[in-house]
Amino acid sequence: MSNQDIRRTAAGAGVKLWQIADALGMADCSFSRKLRKELPEDEKEKIFSIIQRLAKEVS
């Protein structure tokens, strides 16, 4: 499965994929579709920073 690192990081931080999609301003189905193909590193870094921010809000 593509983008496994994003999925694992989000799950480990207690962040749902729909929350990341919301932060990116897109529908959750669009974000899930986007994750089907491996993303470029710069886009992954943006998503990882969103995961960190959302994880702080949860805890």
Coordinates of C-alpha atoms in Angstrom, one line a residue:
M1 CA 0.0 0.0 0.0
S2 CA 1.3 3.4 -0.9
N3 CA 2.2 6.1 1.6
Q4 CA 2.3 3.6 4.5
D5 CA 4.5 6.0 6.4
I6 CA 1.8 8.6 6.4
R7 CA -0.9 6.1 7.5
R8 CA 1.3 4.7 10.3
T9 CA 2.3 8.1 11.6
A10 CA -1.3 9.3 11.6
A11 CA -2.6 6.2 13.4
G12 CA 0.2 6.3 15.9
A13 CA -0.6 9.9 16.7
G14 CA -4.3 9.2 17.0
V15 CA -5.1 11.4 14.0
K16 CA -7.7 10.2 11.5
L17 CA -7.2 10.6 7.7
W18 CA -10.4 12.7 7.4
Q19 CA -8.9 15.2 9.9
I20 CA -5.8 15.6 7.6
A21 CA -8.0 16.0 4.6
D22 CA -10.0 18.7 6.4
A23 CA -6.8 20.5 7.3
L24 CA -5.8 20.4 3.6
G25 CA -9.2 21.7 2.6
M26 CA -10.2 18.7 0.7
A27 CA -12.9 15.9 1.0
D28 CA -11.8 12.8 2.8
C29 CA -12.5 10.6 -0.2
S30 CA -10.2 12.9 -2.4
F31 CA -7.4 12.6 0.2
S32 CA -7.8 8.8 0.3
R33 CA -7.7 8.7 -3.5
K34 CA -4.5 10.9 -3.4
L35 CA -2.8 8.4 -1.0
R36 CA -3.2 5.6 -3.6
K37 CA 0.0 6.8 -5.4
E38 CA 3.2 7.5 -3.5
L39 CA 3.4 11.3 -2.9
P40 CA 6.5 13.5 -3.4
E41 CA 8.6 14.2 -0.4
D42 CA 7.7 17.9 -0.1
E43 CA 4.0 17.0 0.0
K44 CA 4.7 14.3 2.6
E45 CA 6.5 16.8 4.8
K46 CA 3.5 19.1 4.7
I47 CA 1.2 16.2 5.7
F48 CA 3.6 15.2 8.6
S49 CA 3.5 18.7 9.9
I50 CA -0.3 18.7 9.8
I51 CA -0.3 15.4 11.7
Q52 CA 2.0 16.8 14.4
R53 CA -0.3 19.9 14.8
L54 CA -3.4 17.8 15.0
A55 CA -1.8 15.4 17.5
K56 CA -1.1 18.3 19.8
E57 CA -4.7 19.5 19.6
V58 CA -6.0 16.0 20.5
S59 CA -3.7 15.6 23.5

